[in-house]
Structures are given as C-alpha cells and as structure tokens.
Amino acid sequence: MGNNFKLMWDNCLSVIQDIVPEAAFEAWFKPIIPLSYEERIFTIQVPSHYFYEILEERYVDILKKTLNRVFGNGTMLKYSVVVSGQTKKLNGSSIVYTGNEPKSTTPYNPNKIDPTKAPGPIKTATQDLDSQLNPRYSFENFYESDCNKLVRVVSEKIALDPGKTAFNPLFIYGPSGVGKTHICHAIGLKIREMYPEKRVLYVSSSLFRMQYTDAVRKNITNDFLSFYQSIDVLLLDDIHELIGLTKTQEIFFQIFKHLFQLGKQVVFTCDRAPVDLQGLEERLISRLKRGMTAQIERPDPELRKKILRNKINHEGLEIPDDVFDFIAENVTENVRELEGILVSLVANSVIINKEIDLTLTKQVISQTVRLDRRQLTIPKIQEVVCNYFNLDEALIQTLSRKREIVQARQITMYLSKKYTNLSFSHIGKVVGNKDHATVCHSVNAVKDQIEISKPFRTTMEEIEVCLKR
C-alpha cells in the first residue's frame, strides 16, 4: 500500500480532531506516528506505555469508530511503544475492530471472559478461570493518605481472610478516578497470592450486563448463573451501571445471595453511597448495606504529591520544584487528571520544543482546570461567608446552636468541600473542630436546601460570586 496508510491516518486525524477537544487532540493524537499497514494490521508508535494506556482507557471508542470509517471493518490496531529511546511492540496488545464491539487479544482484557462457556461446578480447577486482574494495580503502588486510609486498611484485612471478616460485602464508593478500580484489583491479586486455590474474578458491571444479555439470547442463563455462583471472590466494579436494569439486577441478586450465604467474599465499587442508588432494587440495596461501606475521597495534597513524585520517577522525568508544587496544588480532582496533566505537559513540551517551566505548566493546566477555583482555602471561604452574613468569624468556631451561626457554619463546610479537595475530617477540624459525620450532614443539608428553597439557592449563588472575585 506504500505510504497510502499515512494519508489514511491523516484522514483519521481529521475526523478525530472534530470530535475531541483541541487540548486532547494535541496531547494524545498528534504525537502518534503511523508505522505500517499490512494485511489489515495498522501499527502506530506512541511515546510511552502510559500514553498507550490513556489511549486505551479514554479514546478507544473514538479510535474504533474512526478506523472502521477510514480503514474498514476488521482492521487490527497494534502499538509500538518508545522505551528509553528504543521501541518495542506490545506482545499481544492488539485490538480487532469489527462493526460493533471490539474483540481483544490483549493479556488483560475484560471482554475475554465468557462465563457461558465456563464449567459451572465449584470443583472446576482454578487455572481454568481468568481472574481478569491487572498486575499493575497492587497494594504496593496504591498510595495511602487520610482520604483513602480506611479503604486501604479494610481491603488488606479482607485480602488476608476473604469472606471471614465483618467486611462482607465491602462497598467502596467515591468519584471517578480516585482509585476504586485499583483497590479492587489489589484485593484480588493479594488473595490469589495467598490463596491460589480460590476462584477470584474481577468484572465491570457493564460487562456483566452484556454477558447476561448474551446468555439470555443463547438460552444458556443457567450456565451463566452456575459460573458466577462458583466464584469465591467476586469484585464487581461500578454497580451503579446496573441502575434501571431490572432483569440484570434480579440475576445478580440471585448470585450475590448465593455467594453471601456460602461465606464468599463480594466487593462492590460505585460512584455514590448506597443511600443514593435510586433505581436499584431495595432488597439489593439493603444487602449492600449489610457489610462495610467505605468512601474514597478526592486525593488530598499529601496523596497528590506521592502520586506525582512516583510518576515523575517512573517516567525518568525532570520537573522543576515550582512546577511540581504548582501541579500538586492545582490539579485536585482525581488521580487520572493528575497523571494526565503530567503527560499532557510532557507532550506539549515535545511538540513545541520548549523546556517544562511554570509558564508552560500554567498554560497546559488552564486548558482543563479552573485555577482560580483551586486556590480557594477554608479560611478564605469562611471569611466570605461571614462577611456575607455580617458575622464575626470567631462565632463559627464556637459551639453555638443559634440558627444564623449554624447556617453559616454549614455553608462554610459545604463550600469548603465543593471548592477544595480536603477530606470531611480535615474540614471538620478547621471549621469548629467537628467530626466527619457532622461535616457530611452539613454538606447534605445545604444540598437539600438548594434543591427545595429558591431564596436559599439565590443566597448561595451570591456567596459563590463573592468567592470568585
């Protein structure tokens, strides 16, 4: 085909450029180099293994659709990764794109599970089961701080004695990108290490749904049920994706009830607390609450610095101290965002041939993060709230239960949670020396008032305008 594949890749880029934001296109697609296209195998070169992971995690659907459109159905995509100035092809890391769903030949690929073909009886040999655990996500590289310490401690206890602790089921919740999937894999890997005879399975809720739908279509639901009931440790990611799927919830309830009665360990992750899972069957929610519910909060400054420092060392990068501090202070939403900003910074540096400095860093971060929002502190928020209500700031720190003081205290807590990345516990210590539960209650109380009271909503909007001045 000569160099025609390069022109075809240019056509792909034109399509992708119209789909993704400019910053994402510059950071994640422009650095890609097309290497070859032979026998329907299209090979691209990417700057690092992490770059490859980001493409697979965030942009695989876009790549799939675009390749289908330009190269035609059935095209296989392979990656060649630059490592220390050399390149290596990822063994088996290829994705066959057909018209509808990707079929993968990668060693780690959830789509590979086919429980409908797996033997049902529990006596089935463990080696017959692909646990779908990613060895990258271990306890060793799950960095700990106050925002995730509880989950870390509980998870390690479960791994040491699965199904035998009071933490069964374990329900882990928190926003996207804070490490819920990581801790799931870490639990599974540790159990496999300590109890190699146990049947451990990690599966996303979306894949579970697709498997069940396929089993119904093939009229082999009993095989599907038998397979899942044979599992010793089930790690179900993103259970909120089952909301509204009545039949899928019913089959999962049967599986969960069976495993729980037999003392098997079950771990769930979710983007919200059980009480907020509207659309999930009440009997299932009640059982989710039966064990341990633990929250992973957004990464605090200590954790962000640990992750950032590890990533810099791992990639062999040199980042000035002022750049390091600026990233850690301003990129606060989640771990993925933190790592993505770092890679985007490196990619931008390569593209424009400029050393990484504070000016370039601010430019890159401002494309995805509102810097003014990240610079707010609890004392600043408290000051603005008290000025708005014409209250002495010292009153916030007292035990007073006067309505106007309680309201100002709750609003301060709510805005501190919204505009900083600090934990409930930390906010409580600063605002009146309150505990985690009090802050959580205050945040929810303010949310409820915003929902039901238009005057209160107007008040909050006016306060937030003051915060941004």
Coordinates of C-alpha atoms in Angstrom, one line a residue:
M1 CA 0.0 0.0 0.0
G2 CA 3.1 2.2 0.1
N3 CA 2.5 5.4 2.0
N4 CA -1.2 5.5 1.5
F5 CA -1.8 4.3 5.0
K6 CA -0.2 7.6 6.2
L7 CA -2.7 9.6 4.2
M8 CA -5.4 7.4 5.6
W9 CA -4.2 8.1 9.1
D10 CA -4.2 11.8 8.3
N11 CA -7.9 11.3 7.4
C12 CA -8.4 9.6 10.7
L13 CA -6.8 12.6 12.5
S14 CA -9.1 15.0 10.6
V15 CA -12.1 13.0 11.9
I16 CA -10.8 12.8 15.4
Q17 CA -10.0 16.5 15.5
D18 CA -13.6 17.3 15.0
I19 CA -14.6 15.0 17.9
V20 CA -12.2 15.7 20.8
P21 CA -11.2 19.0 22.4
E22 CA -8.2 20.7 20.9
A23 CA -6.0 20.1 24.0
A24 CA -6.8 16.4 24.0
F25 CA -6.1 16.2 20.3
E26 CA -2.7 18.0 20.6
A27 CA -1.7 15.9 23.6
W28 CA -2.9 12.4 22.7
F29 CA -3.2 12.1 18.9
K30 CA -0.7 14.4 17.3
P31 CA 2.3 12.6 18.8
I32 CA 1.2 9.3 17.3
I33 CA 3.3 8.1 14.4
P34 CA 1.8 5.7 11.8
L35 CA 4.4 2.9 11.1
S36 CA 2.8 0.4 8.8
Y37 CA -0.4 -1.1 7.4
E38 CA -0.1 -4.7 6.2
E39 CA -2.7 -7.5 6.0
R40 CA -5.2 -5.3 7.7
I41 CA -2.9 -4.7 10.6
F42 CA -2.3 -1.0 11.3
T43 CA 0.7 -0.2 13.6
I44 CA 1.2 3.1 15.3
Q45 CA 4.1 4.3 17.5
V46 CA 3.3 6.1 20.8
P47 CA 5.8 7.9 23.2
S48 CA 5.3 5.7 26.3
H49 CA 3.4 2.8 27.8
Y50 CA 1.4 5.2 29.8
F51 CA 0.4 7.0 26.6
Y52 CA -0.8 3.7 25.2
E53 CA -2.9 3.1 28.4
I54 CA -4.5 6.6 28.1
L55 CA -5.5 5.9 24.5
E56 CA -7.0 2.6 25.5
E57 CA -8.8 3.9 28.6
R58 CA -10.1 7.2 27.3
Y59 CA -10.2 7.1 23.5
V60 CA -10.6 3.5 22.4
D61 CA -14.2 4.1 21.2
I62 CA -13.1 7.0 19.1
L63 CA -10.2 5.1 17.6
K64 CA -12.5 2.1 16.9
K65 CA -15.1 4.2 15.1
T66 CA -12.6 6.2 13.1
L67 CA -10.6 3.2 12.0
N68 CA -13.9 1.5 11.0
R69 CA -14.8 4.5 9.0
V70 CA -11.4 5.1 7.2
F71 CA -9.7 1.7 7.1
G72 CA -12.8 -0.5 7.1
N73 CA -14.2 -3.1 9.5
G74 CA -11.8 -5.8 10.7
T75 CA -8.8 -3.6 10.9
M76 CA -6.4 -4.6 13.7
L77 CA -4.6 -1.9 15.6
K78 CA -1.1 -2.6 17.1
Y79 CA 1.0 -0.3 19.2
S80 CA 4.8 0.2 19.2
V81 CA 5.9 1.9 22.4
V82 CA 9.0 4.0 22.8
V83 CA 11.0 2.9 25.8
S84 CA 14.3 4.7 26.7
G85 CA 14.9 5.8 23.1
Q86 CA 14.1 2.3 21.7
T87 CA 10.8 0.9 20.6
K88 CA 9.1 -2.3 21.4
K89 CA 5.8 -3.9 20.3
L90 CA 3.4 -4.8 23.0
N91 CA 3.2 -8.5 22.9
G92 CA -0.4 -9.4 22.1
S93 CA -1.6 -5.9 22.6
S94 CA -3.8 -5.6 19.6
I95 CA -7.5 -4.9 19.2
V96 CA -9.6 -6.3 16.3
Y97 CA -12.2 -3.7 15.4
T98 CA -15.3 -5.2 13.9
G99 CA -18.5 -3.3 13.1
N100 CA -20.0 -3.4 16.6
E101 CA -17.8 -4.3 19.5
P102 CA -14.1 -4.6 19.9
K103 CA -12.7 -8.1 20.3
S104 CA -9.3 -8.1 22.0
T105 CA -6.3 -10.4 22.1
T106 CA -4.6 -8.5 25.0
P107 CA -3.5 -10.5 28.0
Y108 CA -5.6 -8.2 30.2
N109 CA -9.0 -7.7 28.6
P110 CA -12.4 -8.0 30.4
N111 CA -14.1 -8.7 27.1
K112 CA -12.3 -12.0 27.1
I113 CA -14.4 -13.6 29.8
D114 CA -17.0 -16.0 28.5
P115 CA -18.7 -17.4 31.6
T116 CA -21.4 -19.0 29.5
K117 CA -18.7 -21.5 28.3
A118 CA -17.1 -22.0 31.7
P119 CA -17.9 -25.2 33.6
G120 CA -20.3 -24.5 36.4
P121 CA -19.4 -26.8 39.3
I122 CA -17.3 -25.4 42.1
K123 CA -14.8 -28.2 41.7
T124 CA -13.7 -26.6 38.5
A125 CA -9.9 -26.1 38.5
T126 CA -8.8 -22.6 39.4
Q127 CA -6.5 -22.4 36.4
D128 CA -9.5 -22.7 34.1
L129 CA -10.6 -19.2 35.3
D130 CA -9.1 -16.0 34.0
S131 CA -9.5 -13.7 37.0
Q132 CA -9.1 -10.6 34.8
L133 CA -6.8 -9.0 37.4
N134 CA -4.4 -6.3 36.2
P135 CA -1.0 -6.9 37.9
R136 CA -0.3 -3.1 37.6
Y137 CA -2.9 -2.4 40.4
S138 CA -1.4 -3.8 43.5
F139 CA -1.3 -2.7 47.2
E140 CA 2.4 -1.8 46.7
N141 CA 1.5 1.1 44.4
F142 CA -1.7 2.1 46.0
Y143 CA -0.5 5.2 47.8
E144 CA -2.2 6.0 51.1
S145 CA -3.2 9.2 52.9
D146 CA -6.2 10.3 55.0
C147 CA -8.5 10.3 52.0
N148 CA -8.2 6.6 51.4
K149 CA -6.7 5.1 54.5
L150 CA -9.9 3.4 55.7
V151 CA -10.4 1.7 52.4
R152 CA -6.8 0.6 52.3
V153 CA -6.9 -1.0 55.8
V154 CA -10.2 -2.7 55.3
S155 CA -9.1 -4.1 51.9
E156 CA -5.9 -5.5 53.3
K157 CA -7.8 -7.3 56.1
I158 CA -10.2 -8.8 53.5
A159 CA -7.3 -10.0 51.4
L160 CA -5.8 -11.8 54.4
D161 CA -9.1 -13.6 55.3
P162 CA -11.6 -13.3 52.4
G163 CA -15.2 -13.9 53.4
K164 CA -14.3 -14.3 57.1
T165 CA -14.3 -10.7 58.3
A166 CA -17.1 -8.4 59.2
F167 CA -16.4 -6.5 55.9
N168 CA -18.5 -8.7 53.7
P169 CA -19.8 -7.3 51.4
L170 CA -17.4 -4.4 51.0
F171 CA -19.0 -1.4 49.3
I172 CA -16.4 1.2 48.2
Y173 CA -17.7 4.5 46.8
G174 CA -16.2 7.7 45.5
P175 CA -15.9 9.9 42.4
S176 CA -14.3 8.7 39.2
G177 CA -10.5 8.4 39.1
V178 CA -9.8 8.1 42.9
G179 CA -8.6 4.5 42.9
K180 CA -11.7 2.3 43.4
T181 CA -10.8 0.0 40.5
H182 CA -7.2 -0.1 41.6
I183 CA -8.1 -1.3 45.1
C184 CA -10.4 -4.0 43.6
H185 CA -7.5 -5.4 41.6
A186 CA -5.2 -5.1 44.6
I187 CA -7.6 -7.2 46.8
G188 CA -7.9 -9.8 44.1
L189 CA -4.2 -10.1 43.4
K190 CA -3.4 -10.4 47.1
I191 CA -6.0 -13.2 47.6
R192 CA -4.7 -15.0 44.5
E193 CA -1.2 -14.8 46.0
M194 CA -2.2 -16.1 49.4
Y195 CA -5.0 -18.5 48.4
P196 CA -4.1 -19.8 44.9
E197 CA -6.9 -22.3 45.1
K198 CA -9.6 -19.7 45.3
R199 CA -11.6 -18.6 42.2
V200 CA -11.3 -14.9 42.0
L201 CA -13.0 -12.7 39.4
Y202 CA -12.9 -9.0 38.6
V203 CA -15.7 -7.8 36.3
S204 CA -17.2 -4.5 35.4
S205 CA -21.0 -4.1 35.8
S206 CA -21.3 -3.1 32.1
L207 CA -19.6 -6.4 31.0
F208 CA -21.7 -8.4 33.5
R209 CA -24.8 -6.9 31.8
M210 CA -23.5 -7.8 28.3
Q211 CA -22.7 -11.3 29.4
Y212 CA -26.1 -11.8 30.9
T213 CA -27.8 -10.4 27.8
D214 CA -25.8 -12.8 25.6
A215 CA -26.7 -15.7 27.9
V216 CA -30.4 -14.9 27.6
R217 CA -30.1 -14.6 23.8
K218 CA -28.4 -18.0 23.6
N219 CA -30.8 -19.5 26.1
I220 CA -28.0 -20.6 28.5
T221 CA -28.9 -18.5 31.5
N222 CA -28.4 -21.5 33.9
D223 CA -24.8 -21.9 32.7
F224 CA -24.2 -18.2 33.3
L225 CA -25.7 -18.5 36.8
S226 CA -23.7 -21.6 37.6
F227 CA -20.5 -20.0 36.6
Y228 CA -20.9 -16.9 38.8
Q229 CA -22.1 -19.0 41.7
S230 CA -18.9 -20.9 41.6
I231 CA -16.8 -17.8 42.3
D232 CA -15.1 -17.5 45.7
V233 CA -14.2 -13.8 45.5
L234 CA -16.3 -11.5 43.2
L235 CA -15.1 -8.0 42.6
L236 CA -17.9 -6.1 40.8
D237 CA -16.9 -2.6 39.5
D238 CA -19.3 0.3 39.0
I239 CA -22.5 -1.3 40.3
H240 CA -24.4 1.9 39.5
E241 CA -24.3 0.9 35.9
L242 CA -27.0 -1.7 36.8
I243 CA -29.5 1.0 37.7
G244 CA -32.7 0.6 35.8
L245 CA -31.8 -2.9 34.5
T246 CA -34.5 -4.9 36.3
K247 CA -33.7 -8.3 34.9
T248 CA -30.0 -7.9 35.3
Q249 CA -30.5 -6.9 38.9
E250 CA -32.6 -9.9 39.5
I251 CA -30.0 -12.4 38.2
F252 CA -27.3 -10.6 40.1
F253 CA -29.4 -10.7 43.3
Q254 CA -29.5 -14.5 43.0
I255 CA -25.8 -14.6 42.5
F256 CA -25.0 -12.3 45.4
K257 CA -27.4 -14.1 47.8
H258 CA -25.9 -17.4 46.9
L259 CA -22.3 -16.3 47.4
F260 CA -23.1 -14.4 50.6
Q261 CA -24.8 -17.4 52.2
L262 CA -21.8 -19.6 51.4
G263 CA -19.4 -17.1 53.0
K264 CA -17.8 -16.0 49.8
Q265 CA -16.3 -12.5 49.6
V266 CA -18.0 -9.8 47.5
V267 CA -16.6 -6.4 46.8
F268 CA -18.5 -3.6 45.0
T269 CA -17.5 -0.2 43.8
C270 CA -19.8 2.7 43.0
D271 CA -19.7 6.4 42.3
R272 CA -22.2 7.1 45.1
A273 CA -23.3 5.9 48.5
P274 CA -25.8 3.1 48.8
V275 CA -28.5 5.5 50.1
D276 CA -28.2 7.4 46.8
L277 CA -28.7 4.4 44.5
Q278 CA -32.2 5.2 43.3
G279 CA -33.2 2.7 40.6
L280 CA -31.6 -0.3 42.3
E281 CA -33.9 -2.8 43.9
E282 CA -34.4 -2.1 47.6
R283 CA -33.7 -5.7 48.6
L284 CA -30.3 -5.4 46.8
I285 CA -29.5 -2.1 48.4
S286 CA -30.3 -3.4 51.9
R287 CA -27.8 -6.2 51.4
L288 CA -25.2 -3.8 50.1
K289 CA -25.5 -2.0 53.4
R290 CA -25.1 -5.2 55.4
G291 CA -21.3 -5.3 55.4
M292 CA -18.9 -2.4 55.3
T293 CA -19.4 0.9 53.4
A294 CA -16.2 2.9 52.9
Q295 CA -15.6 6.1 50.9
I296 CA -12.5 7.1 48.9
E297 CA -12.4 10.9 48.7
R298 CA -10.6 13.0 46.2
P299 CA -6.8 13.0 46.6
D300 CA -5.6 15.3 49.3
P301 CA -2.3 17.3 49.0
E302 CA -0.2 14.5 50.6
L303 CA -1.5 11.9 48.2
R304 CA -1.2 14.1 45.2
K305 CA 2.4 14.7 45.9
K306 CA 3.1 11.0 46.4
I307 CA 1.5 10.0 43.1
L308 CA 3.1 12.8 41.2
R309 CA 6.6 12.1 42.6
N310 CA 6.2 8.4 41.8
K311 CA 5.0 9.1 38.2
I312 CA 7.9 11.5 37.6
N313 CA 10.5 9.0 38.9
H314 CA 8.9 6.2 36.9
E315 CA 9.0 8.1 33.7
G316 CA 12.5 9.4 34.3
L317 CA 11.4 13.0 34.0
E318 CA 13.0 16.1 35.4
I319 CA 10.4 18.6 36.7
P320 CA 11.4 21.9 38.5
D321 CA 10.3 22.2 42.1
D322 CA 8.0 25.1 41.4
V323 CA 6.3 23.2 38.6
F324 CA 5.9 20.1 40.9
D325 CA 4.3 22.3 43.6
F326 CA 2.0 24.1 41.2
I327 CA 0.6 20.8 39.7
A328 CA 0.1 19.3 43.2
E329 CA -1.7 22.4 44.4
N330 CA -4.0 22.9 41.5
V331 CA -4.8 19.6 39.9
T332 CA -7.0 18.2 42.6
E333 CA -10.0 16.3 41.1
N334 CA -8.6 12.8 40.8
V335 CA -5.6 10.6 40.1
R336 CA -6.3 10.2 36.4
E337 CA -6.4 14.0 36.0
L338 CA -3.2 14.4 37.9
E339 CA -1.4 11.8 35.7
G340 CA -3.0 13.1 32.5
I341 CA -1.8 16.7 33.2
L342 CA 1.7 15.4 33.7
V343 CA 1.7 13.5 30.4
S344 CA 0.0 16.4 28.6
L345 CA 2.7 18.7 29.9
V346 CA 5.4 16.4 28.5
A347 CA 3.6 16.0 25.2
N348 CA 3.2 19.8 24.8
S349 CA 6.9 20.3 25.7
V350 CA 7.9 17.9 22.9
I351 CA 5.5 19.3 20.3
I352 CA 6.6 23.0 20.8
N353 CA 10.2 22.1 21.7
K354 CA 10.2 24.0 24.9
E355 CA 11.5 23.2 28.4
I356 CA 9.0 22.5 31.1
D357 CA 8.6 25.6 33.2
L358 CA 5.9 27.3 35.2
T359 CA 4.6 29.3 32.3
L360 CA 4.1 26.2 30.1
T361 CA 2.6 24.4 33.1
K362 CA 0.0 27.1 33.8
Q363 CA -0.9 27.1 30.1
V364 CA -1.4 23.4 30.0
I365 CA -3.3 23.1 33.2
S366 CA -5.6 26.1 32.4
Q367 CA -6.9 24.1 29.5
T368 CA -8.6 21.6 31.8
V369 CA -8.5 23.1 35.4
R370 CA -10.0 26.3 36.7
L371 CA -7.0 27.7 38.5
D372 CA -9.0 30.3 40.4
R373 CA -11.2 27.6 41.9
R374 CA -8.2 25.5 43.1
Q375 CA -6.7 28.4 45.0
L376 CA -9.5 28.8 47.5
T377 CA -8.9 27.9 51.1
I378 CA -11.1 27.2 54.1
P379 CA -10.1 30.4 55.9
K380 CA -10.9 32.4 52.7
I381 CA -14.3 30.7 52.3
Q382 CA -15.1 31.2 56.0
E383 CA -14.2 34.9 55.6
V384 CA -16.5 35.4 52.6
V385 CA -19.4 33.5 54.2
C386 CA -19.1 35.5 57.5
N387 CA -18.8 38.8 55.6
Y388 CA -22.0 38.0 53.6
F389 CA -24.0 37.3 56.8
N390 CA -22.2 40.1 58.8
L391 CA -21.0 37.6 61.4
D392 CA -17.8 37.6 63.5
E393 CA -15.7 34.7 62.1
A394 CA -14.9 33.6 65.6
L395 CA -18.6 32.6 66.1
I396 CA -18.2 29.8 63.5
Q397 CA -15.7 28.1 65.8
T398 CA -18.0 28.1 68.8
L399 CA -20.5 25.5 70.0
S400 CA -23.3 28.0 69.5
R401 CA -26.6 26.5 68.1
K402 CA -28.1 29.8 67.0
R403 CA -29.7 29.4 63.7
E404 CA -27.7 32.0 61.8
I405 CA -24.4 30.7 63.1
V406 CA -25.3 27.0 62.4
Q407 CA -26.3 28.1 58.9
A408 CA -23.0 30.0 58.2
R409 CA -21.0 27.0 59.6
Q410 CA -22.9 24.5 57.4
I411 CA -22.5 26.7 54.3
T412 CA -18.7 27.1 55.0
M413 CA -18.4 23.3 55.2
Y414 CA -20.4 22.8 52.0
L415 CA -18.3 25.4 50.0
S416 CA -15.1 24.0 51.5
K417 CA -16.0 20.6 50.2
K418 CA -17.0 22.0 46.8
Y419 CA -14.1 24.3 46.3
T420 CA -11.2 22.5 47.9
N421 CA -10.1 18.9 47.8
L422 CA -9.9 18.4 51.5
S423 CA -11.5 15.5 53.4
F424 CA -14.6 15.8 55.6
S425 CA -12.4 15.1 58.6
H426 CA -9.9 17.9 57.7
I427 CA -12.8 20.4 57.0
G428 CA -14.4 19.5 60.3
K429 CA -11.1 20.1 62.2
V430 CA -10.8 23.6 60.7
V431 CA -14.4 24.6 60.9
G432 CA -15.5 24.3 64.5
N433 CA -13.5 21.2 65.3
K434 CA -16.3 19.0 64.2
D435 CA -16.2 15.3 63.2
H436 CA -16.6 13.7 59.8
A437 CA -20.3 12.9 60.3
T438 CA -21.1 16.5 61.2
V439 CA -19.5 17.8 58.0
C440 CA -21.2 15.1 55.9
H441 CA -24.6 16.1 57.4
S442 CA -23.9 19.8 56.9
V443 CA -23.0 19.3 53.2
N444 CA -26.1 17.2 52.6
A445 CA -28.3 19.7 54.5
V446 CA -27.1 22.6 52.3
K447 CA -27.6 20.5 49.1
D448 CA -31.2 19.8 50.2
Q449 CA -31.8 23.5 50.9
I450 CA -30.5 24.4 47.5
E451 CA -32.9 21.9 45.9
I452 CA -36.1 23.0 47.7
S453 CA -35.6 26.7 48.5
K454 CA -35.3 29.3 45.8
P455 CA -34.3 32.1 48.2
F456 CA -31.6 29.9 49.7
R457 CA -30.4 29.0 46.3
T458 CA -30.1 32.7 45.4
T459 CA -28.1 33.2 48.6
M460 CA -25.7 30.5 47.7
E461 CA -25.2 31.9 44.2
E462 CA -24.5 35.3 45.6
I463 CA -21.9 33.9 48.1
E464 CA -20.2 32.0 45.3
V465 CA -20.0 35.1 43.2
C466 CA -18.2 36.8 46.1
L467 CA -15.8 33.8 46.3
K468 CA -14.8 34.2 42.7
R469 CA -14.0 37.9 43.0

